[in-house]
PDB file of N, CA and C in Angstrom:
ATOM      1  N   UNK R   1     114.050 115.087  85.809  1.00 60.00           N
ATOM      2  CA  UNK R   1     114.078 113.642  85.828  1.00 60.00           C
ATOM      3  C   UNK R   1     112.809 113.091  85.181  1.00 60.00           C
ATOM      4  N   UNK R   2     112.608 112.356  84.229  1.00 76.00           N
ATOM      5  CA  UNK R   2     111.611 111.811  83.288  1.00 76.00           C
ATOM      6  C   UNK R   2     111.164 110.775  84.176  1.00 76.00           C
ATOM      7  N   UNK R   3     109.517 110.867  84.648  1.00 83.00           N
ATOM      8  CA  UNK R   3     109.205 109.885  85.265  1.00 83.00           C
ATOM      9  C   UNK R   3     108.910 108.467  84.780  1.00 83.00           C
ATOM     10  N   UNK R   4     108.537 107.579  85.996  1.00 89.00           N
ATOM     11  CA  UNK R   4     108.752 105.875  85.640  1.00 89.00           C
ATOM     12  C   UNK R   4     107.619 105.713  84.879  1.00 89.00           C
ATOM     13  N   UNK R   5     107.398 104.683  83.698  1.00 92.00           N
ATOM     14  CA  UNK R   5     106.652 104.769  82.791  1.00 92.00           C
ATOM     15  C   UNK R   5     105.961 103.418  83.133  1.00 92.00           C
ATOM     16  N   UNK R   6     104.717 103.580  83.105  1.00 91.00           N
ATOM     17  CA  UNK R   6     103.515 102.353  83.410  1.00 91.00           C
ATOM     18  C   UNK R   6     102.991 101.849  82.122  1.00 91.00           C
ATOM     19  N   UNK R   7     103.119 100.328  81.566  1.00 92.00           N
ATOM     20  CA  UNK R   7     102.243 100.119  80.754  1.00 92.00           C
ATOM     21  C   UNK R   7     101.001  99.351  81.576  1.00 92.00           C
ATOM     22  N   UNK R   8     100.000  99.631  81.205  1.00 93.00           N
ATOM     23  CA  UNK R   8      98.667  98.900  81.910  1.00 93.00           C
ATOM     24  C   UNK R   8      98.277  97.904  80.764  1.00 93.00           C
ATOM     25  N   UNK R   9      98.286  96.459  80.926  1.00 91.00           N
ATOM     26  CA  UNK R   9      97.039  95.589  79.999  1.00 91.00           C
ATOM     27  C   UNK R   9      96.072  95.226  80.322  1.00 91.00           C
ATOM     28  N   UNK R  10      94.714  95.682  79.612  1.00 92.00           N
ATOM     29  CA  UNK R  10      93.600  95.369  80.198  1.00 92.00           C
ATOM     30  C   UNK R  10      92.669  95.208  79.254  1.00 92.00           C
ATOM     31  N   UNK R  11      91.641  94.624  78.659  1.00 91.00           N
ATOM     32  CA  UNK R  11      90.962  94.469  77.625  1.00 91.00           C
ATOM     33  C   UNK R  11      89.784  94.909  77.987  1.00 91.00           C
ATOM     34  N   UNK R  12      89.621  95.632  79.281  1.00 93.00           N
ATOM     35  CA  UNK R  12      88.371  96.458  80.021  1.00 93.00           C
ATOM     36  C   UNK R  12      88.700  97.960  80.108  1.00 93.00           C
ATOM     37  N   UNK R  13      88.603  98.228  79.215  1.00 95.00           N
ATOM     38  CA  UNK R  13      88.545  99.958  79.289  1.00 95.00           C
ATOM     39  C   UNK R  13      88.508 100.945  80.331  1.00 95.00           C
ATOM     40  N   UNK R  14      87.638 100.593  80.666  1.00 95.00           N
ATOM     41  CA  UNK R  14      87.194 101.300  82.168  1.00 95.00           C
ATOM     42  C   UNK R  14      88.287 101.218  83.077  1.00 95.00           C
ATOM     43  N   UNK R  15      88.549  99.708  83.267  1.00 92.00           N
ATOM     44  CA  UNK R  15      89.384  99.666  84.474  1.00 92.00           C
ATOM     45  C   UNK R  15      90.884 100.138  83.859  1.00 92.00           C
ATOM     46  N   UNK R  16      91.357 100.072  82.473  1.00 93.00           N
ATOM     47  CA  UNK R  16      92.400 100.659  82.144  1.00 93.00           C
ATOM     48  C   UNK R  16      92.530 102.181  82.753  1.00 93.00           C
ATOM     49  N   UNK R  17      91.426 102.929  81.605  1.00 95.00           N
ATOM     50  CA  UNK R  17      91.084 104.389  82.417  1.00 95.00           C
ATOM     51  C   UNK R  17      91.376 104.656  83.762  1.00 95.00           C
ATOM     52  N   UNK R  18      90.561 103.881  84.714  1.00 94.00           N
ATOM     53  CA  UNK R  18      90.599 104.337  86.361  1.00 94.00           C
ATOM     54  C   UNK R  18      91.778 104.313  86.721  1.00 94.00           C
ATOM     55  N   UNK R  19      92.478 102.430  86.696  1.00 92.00           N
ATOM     56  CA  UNK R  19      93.901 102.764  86.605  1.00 92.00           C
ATOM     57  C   UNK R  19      95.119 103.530  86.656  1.00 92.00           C
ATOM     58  N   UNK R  20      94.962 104.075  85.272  1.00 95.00           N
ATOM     59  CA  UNK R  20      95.478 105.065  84.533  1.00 95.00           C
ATOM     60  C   UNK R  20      95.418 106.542  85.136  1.00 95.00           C
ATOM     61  N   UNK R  21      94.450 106.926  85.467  1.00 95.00           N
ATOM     62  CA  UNK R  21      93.994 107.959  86.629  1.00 95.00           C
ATOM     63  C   UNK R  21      94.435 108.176  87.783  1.00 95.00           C
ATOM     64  N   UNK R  22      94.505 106.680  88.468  1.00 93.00           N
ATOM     65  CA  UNK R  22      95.234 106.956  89.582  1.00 93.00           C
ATOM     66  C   UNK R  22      96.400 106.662  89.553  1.00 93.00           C
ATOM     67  N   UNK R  23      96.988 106.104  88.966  1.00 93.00           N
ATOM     68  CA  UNK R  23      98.887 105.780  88.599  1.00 93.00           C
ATOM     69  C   UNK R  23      99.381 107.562  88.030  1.00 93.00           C
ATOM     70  N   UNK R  24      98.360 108.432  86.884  1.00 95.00           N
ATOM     71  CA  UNK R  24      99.025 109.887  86.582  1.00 95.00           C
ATOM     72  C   UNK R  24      99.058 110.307  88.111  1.00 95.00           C
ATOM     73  N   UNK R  25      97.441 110.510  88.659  1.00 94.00           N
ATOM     74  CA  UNK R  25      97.705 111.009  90.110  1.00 94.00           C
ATOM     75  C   UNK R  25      99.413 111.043  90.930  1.00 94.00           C
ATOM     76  N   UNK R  26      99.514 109.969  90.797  1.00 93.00           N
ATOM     77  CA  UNK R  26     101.240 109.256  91.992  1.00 93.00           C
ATOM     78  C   UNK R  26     101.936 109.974  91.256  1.00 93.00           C
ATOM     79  N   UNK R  27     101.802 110.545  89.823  1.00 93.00           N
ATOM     80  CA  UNK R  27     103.262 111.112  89.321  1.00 93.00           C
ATOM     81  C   UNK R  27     103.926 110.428  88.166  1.00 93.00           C
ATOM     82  N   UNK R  28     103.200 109.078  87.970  1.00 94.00           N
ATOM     83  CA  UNK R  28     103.796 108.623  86.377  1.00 94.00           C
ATOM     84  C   UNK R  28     102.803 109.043  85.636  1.00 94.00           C
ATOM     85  N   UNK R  29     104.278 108.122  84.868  1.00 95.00           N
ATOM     86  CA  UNK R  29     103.765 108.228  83.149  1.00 95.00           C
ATOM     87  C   UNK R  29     103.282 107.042  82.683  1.00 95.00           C
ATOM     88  N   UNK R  30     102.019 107.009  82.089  1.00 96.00           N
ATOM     89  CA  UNK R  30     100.816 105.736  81.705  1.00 96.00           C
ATOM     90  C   UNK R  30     100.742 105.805  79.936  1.00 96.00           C
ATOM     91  N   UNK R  31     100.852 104.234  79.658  1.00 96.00           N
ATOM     92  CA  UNK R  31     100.430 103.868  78.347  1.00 96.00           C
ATOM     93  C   UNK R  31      99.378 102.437  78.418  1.00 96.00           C
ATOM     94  N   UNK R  32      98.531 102.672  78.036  1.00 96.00           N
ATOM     95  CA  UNK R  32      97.622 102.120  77.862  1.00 96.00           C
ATOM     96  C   UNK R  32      97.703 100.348  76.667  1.00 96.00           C
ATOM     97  N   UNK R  33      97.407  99.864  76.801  1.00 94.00           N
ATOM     98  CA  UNK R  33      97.322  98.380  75.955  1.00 94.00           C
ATOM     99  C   UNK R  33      96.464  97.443  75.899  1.00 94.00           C
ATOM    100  N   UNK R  34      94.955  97.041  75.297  1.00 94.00           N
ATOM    101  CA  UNK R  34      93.876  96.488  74.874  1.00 94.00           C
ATOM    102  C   UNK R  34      94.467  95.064  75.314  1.00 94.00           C
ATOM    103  N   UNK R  35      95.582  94.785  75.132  1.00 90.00           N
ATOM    104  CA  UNK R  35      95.456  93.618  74.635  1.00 90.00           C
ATOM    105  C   UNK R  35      97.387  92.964  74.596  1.00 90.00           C
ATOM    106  N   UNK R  36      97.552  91.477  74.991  1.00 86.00           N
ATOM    107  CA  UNK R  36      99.115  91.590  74.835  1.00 86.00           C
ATOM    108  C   UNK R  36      99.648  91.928  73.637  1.00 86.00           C
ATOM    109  N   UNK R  37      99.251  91.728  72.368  1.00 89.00           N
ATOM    110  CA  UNK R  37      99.852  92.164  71.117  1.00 89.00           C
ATOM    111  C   UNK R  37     100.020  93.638  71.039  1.00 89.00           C
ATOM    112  N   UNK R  38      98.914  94.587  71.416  1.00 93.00           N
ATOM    113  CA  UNK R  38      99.074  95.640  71.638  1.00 93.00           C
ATOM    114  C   UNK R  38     100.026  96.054  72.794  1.00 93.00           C
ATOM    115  N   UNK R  39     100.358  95.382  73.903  1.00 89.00           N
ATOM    116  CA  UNK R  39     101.037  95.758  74.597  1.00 89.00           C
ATOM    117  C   UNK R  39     102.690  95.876  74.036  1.00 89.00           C
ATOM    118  N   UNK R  40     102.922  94.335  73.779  1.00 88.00           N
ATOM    119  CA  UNK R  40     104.030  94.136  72.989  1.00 88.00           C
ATOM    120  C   UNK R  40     104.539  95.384  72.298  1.00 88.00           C
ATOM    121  N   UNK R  41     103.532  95.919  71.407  1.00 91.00           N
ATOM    122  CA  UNK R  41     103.867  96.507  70.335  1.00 91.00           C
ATOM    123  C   UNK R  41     104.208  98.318  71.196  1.00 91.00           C
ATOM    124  N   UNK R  42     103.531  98.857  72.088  1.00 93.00           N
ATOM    125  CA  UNK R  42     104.002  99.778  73.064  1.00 93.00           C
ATOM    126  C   UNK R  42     105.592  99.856  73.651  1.00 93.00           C
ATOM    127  N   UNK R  43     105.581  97.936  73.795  1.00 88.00           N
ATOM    128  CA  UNK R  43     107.077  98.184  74.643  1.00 88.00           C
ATOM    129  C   UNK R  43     108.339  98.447  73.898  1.00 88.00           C
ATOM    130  N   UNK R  44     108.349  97.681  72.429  1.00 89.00           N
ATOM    131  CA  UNK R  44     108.977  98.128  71.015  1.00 89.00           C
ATOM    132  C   UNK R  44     108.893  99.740  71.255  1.00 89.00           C
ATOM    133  N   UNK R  45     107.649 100.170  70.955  1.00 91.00           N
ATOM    134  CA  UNK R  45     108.113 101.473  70.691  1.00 91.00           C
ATOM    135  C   UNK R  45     108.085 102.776  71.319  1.00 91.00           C
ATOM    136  N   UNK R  46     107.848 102.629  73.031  1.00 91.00           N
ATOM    137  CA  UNK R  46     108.295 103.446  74.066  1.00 91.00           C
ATOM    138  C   UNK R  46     109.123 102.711  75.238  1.00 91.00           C
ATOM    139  N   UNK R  47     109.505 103.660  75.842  1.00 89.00           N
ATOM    140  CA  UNK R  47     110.769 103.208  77.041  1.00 89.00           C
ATOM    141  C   UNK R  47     109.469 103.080  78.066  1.00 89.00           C
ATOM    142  N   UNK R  48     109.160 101.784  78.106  1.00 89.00           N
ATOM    143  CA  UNK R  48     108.313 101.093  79.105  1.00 89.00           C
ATOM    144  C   UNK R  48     109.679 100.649  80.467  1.00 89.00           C
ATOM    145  N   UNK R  49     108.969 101.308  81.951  1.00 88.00           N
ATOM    146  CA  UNK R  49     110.256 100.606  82.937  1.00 88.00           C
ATOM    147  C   UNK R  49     109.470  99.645  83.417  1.00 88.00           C
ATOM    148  N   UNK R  50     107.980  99.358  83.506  1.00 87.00           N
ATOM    149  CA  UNK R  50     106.585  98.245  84.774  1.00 87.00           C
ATOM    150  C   UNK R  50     105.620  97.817  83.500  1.00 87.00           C
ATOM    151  N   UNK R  51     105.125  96.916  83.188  1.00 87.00           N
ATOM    152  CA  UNK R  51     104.047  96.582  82.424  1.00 87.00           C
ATOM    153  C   UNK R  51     103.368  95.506  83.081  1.00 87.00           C
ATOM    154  N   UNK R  52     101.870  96.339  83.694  1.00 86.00           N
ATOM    155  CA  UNK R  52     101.149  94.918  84.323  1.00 86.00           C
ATOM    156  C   UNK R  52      99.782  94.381  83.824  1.00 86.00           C
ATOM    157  N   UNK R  53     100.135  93.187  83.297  1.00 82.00           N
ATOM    158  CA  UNK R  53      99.110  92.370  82.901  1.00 82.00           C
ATOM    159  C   UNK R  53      97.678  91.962  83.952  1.00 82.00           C
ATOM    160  N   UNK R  54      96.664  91.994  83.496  1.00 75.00           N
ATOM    161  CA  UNK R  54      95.886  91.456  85.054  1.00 75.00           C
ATOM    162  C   UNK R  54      95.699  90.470  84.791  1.00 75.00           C
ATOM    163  N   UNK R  55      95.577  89.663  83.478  1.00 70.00           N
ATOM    164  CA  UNK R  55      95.199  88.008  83.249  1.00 70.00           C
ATOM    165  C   UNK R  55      96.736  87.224  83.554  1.00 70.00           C
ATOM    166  N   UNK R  56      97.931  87.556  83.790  1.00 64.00           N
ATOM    167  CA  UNK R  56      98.721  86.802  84.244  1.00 64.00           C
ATOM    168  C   UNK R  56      98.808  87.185  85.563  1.00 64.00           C
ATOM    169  N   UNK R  57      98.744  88.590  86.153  1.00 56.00           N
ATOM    170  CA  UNK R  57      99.090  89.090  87.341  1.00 56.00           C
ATOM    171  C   UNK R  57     100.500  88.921  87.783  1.00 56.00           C
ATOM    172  N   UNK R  58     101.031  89.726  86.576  1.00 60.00           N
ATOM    173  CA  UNK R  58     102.818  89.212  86.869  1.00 60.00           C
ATOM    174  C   UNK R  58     102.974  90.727  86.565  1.00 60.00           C
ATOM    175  N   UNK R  59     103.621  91.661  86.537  1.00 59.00           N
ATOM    176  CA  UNK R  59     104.198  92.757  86.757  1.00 59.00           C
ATOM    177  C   UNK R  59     105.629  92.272  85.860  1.00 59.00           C
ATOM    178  N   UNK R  60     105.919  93.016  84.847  1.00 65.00           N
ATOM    179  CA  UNK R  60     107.420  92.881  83.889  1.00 65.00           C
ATOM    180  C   UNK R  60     107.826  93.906  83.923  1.00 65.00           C
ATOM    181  N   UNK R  61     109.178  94.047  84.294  1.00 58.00           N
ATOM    182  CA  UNK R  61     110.273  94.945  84.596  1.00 58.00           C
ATOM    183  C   UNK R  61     111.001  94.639  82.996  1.00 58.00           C
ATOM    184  N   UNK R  62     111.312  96.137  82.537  1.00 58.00           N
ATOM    185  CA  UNK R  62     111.961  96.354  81.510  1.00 58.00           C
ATOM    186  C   UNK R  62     113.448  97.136  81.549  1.00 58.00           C
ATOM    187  N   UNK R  63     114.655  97.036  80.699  1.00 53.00           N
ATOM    188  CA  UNK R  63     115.898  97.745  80.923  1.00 53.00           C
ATOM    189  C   UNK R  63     116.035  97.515  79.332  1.00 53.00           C
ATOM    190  N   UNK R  64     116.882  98.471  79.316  1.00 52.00           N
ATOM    191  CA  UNK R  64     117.568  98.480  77.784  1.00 52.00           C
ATOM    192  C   UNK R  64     118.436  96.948  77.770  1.00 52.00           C
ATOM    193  N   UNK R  65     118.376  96.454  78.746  1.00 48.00           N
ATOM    194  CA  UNK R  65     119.350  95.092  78.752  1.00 48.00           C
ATOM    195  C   UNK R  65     118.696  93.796  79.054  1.00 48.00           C
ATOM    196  N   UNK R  66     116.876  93.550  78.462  1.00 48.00           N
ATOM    197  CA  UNK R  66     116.499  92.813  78.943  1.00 48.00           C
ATOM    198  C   UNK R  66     116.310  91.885  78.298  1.00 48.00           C
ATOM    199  N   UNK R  67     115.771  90.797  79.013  1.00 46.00           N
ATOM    200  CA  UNK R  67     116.175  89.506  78.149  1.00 46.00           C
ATOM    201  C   UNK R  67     114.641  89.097  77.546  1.00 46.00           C
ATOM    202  N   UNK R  68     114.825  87.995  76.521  1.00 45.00           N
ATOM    203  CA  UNK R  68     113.556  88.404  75.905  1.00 45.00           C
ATOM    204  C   UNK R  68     111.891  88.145  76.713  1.00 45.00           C
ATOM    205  N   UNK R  69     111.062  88.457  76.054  1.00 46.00           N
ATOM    206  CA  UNK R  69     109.889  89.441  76.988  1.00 46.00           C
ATOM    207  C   UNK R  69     108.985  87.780  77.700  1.00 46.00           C
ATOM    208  N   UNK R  70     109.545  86.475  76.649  1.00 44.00           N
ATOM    209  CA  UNK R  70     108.759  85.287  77.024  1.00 44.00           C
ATOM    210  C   UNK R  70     109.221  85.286  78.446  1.00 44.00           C
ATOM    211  N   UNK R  71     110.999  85.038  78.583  1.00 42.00           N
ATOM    212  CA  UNK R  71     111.089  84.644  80.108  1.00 42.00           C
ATOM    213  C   UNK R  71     111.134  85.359  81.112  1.00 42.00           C
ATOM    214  N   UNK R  72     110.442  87.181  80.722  1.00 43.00           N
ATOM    215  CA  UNK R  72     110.101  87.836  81.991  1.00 43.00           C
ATOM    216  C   UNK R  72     108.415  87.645  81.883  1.00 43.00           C
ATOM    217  N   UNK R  73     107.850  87.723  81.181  1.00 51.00           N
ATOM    218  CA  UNK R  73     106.391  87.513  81.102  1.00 51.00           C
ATOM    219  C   UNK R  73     105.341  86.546  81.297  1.00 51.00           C
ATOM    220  N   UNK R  74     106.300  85.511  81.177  1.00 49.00           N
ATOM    221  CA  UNK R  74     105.658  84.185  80.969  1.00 49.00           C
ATOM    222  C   UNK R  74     104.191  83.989  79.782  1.00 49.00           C
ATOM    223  N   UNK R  75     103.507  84.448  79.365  1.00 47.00           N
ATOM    224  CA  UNK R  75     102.584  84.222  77.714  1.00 47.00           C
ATOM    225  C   UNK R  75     102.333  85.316  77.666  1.00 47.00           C
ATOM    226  N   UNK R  76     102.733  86.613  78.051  1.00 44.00           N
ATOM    227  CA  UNK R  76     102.790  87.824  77.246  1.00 44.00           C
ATOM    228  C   UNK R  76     103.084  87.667  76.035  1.00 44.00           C
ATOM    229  N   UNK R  77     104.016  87.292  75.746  1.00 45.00           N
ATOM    230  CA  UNK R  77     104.887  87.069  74.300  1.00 45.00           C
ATOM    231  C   UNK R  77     103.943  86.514  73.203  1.00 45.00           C
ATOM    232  N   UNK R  78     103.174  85.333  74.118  1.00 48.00           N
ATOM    233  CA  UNK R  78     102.017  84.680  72.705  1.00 48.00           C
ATOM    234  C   UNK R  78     100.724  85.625  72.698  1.00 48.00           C
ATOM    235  N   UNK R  79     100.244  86.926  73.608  1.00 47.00           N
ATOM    236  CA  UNK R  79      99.594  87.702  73.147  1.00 47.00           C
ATOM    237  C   UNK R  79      98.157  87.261  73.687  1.00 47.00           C
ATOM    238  N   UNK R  80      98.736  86.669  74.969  1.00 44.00           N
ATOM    239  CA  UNK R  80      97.963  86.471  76.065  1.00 44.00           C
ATOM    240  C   UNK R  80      97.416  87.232  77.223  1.00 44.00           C
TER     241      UNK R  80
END
């Protein structure tokens, strides 16, 4: 079974890293993102299922059936 895939956005390195550290710990799978454009561009091109922003503090749920990323994200989309 292919585990649940984490994108992290964080424009602080560090705290991406630590993050990232302890989310592999639990058993996922972590992709990393500087930034929302960079994030964006992750969810295009891996099967992202959680992507959490810390400057919105909204958590986006992804499906092959989702609707577009403005009205789960709220300014993810403008690269916020």
């Amino acid at each position: 079974m292919e585990a649940f895939h984490i994108l992290i956005v964080e424009d602080d390195k560090e705290i991406r890293e630590g993050v990232e550290i302890y989310l592999k710990n639990q058993g996922y799978q972590v992709s990393q993102a500087a930034d929302g454009v960079e994030g964006l561009a992750r969810i295009e091109e891996e099967e992202i299922h959680l992507a959490i922003d810390r400057r919105s503090y909204k958590p986006c749920l992804y499906s092959d059936s989702r609707p577009p990323l403005r009205d789960i994200c709220g300014n993810a989309a403008d690269g916020n």
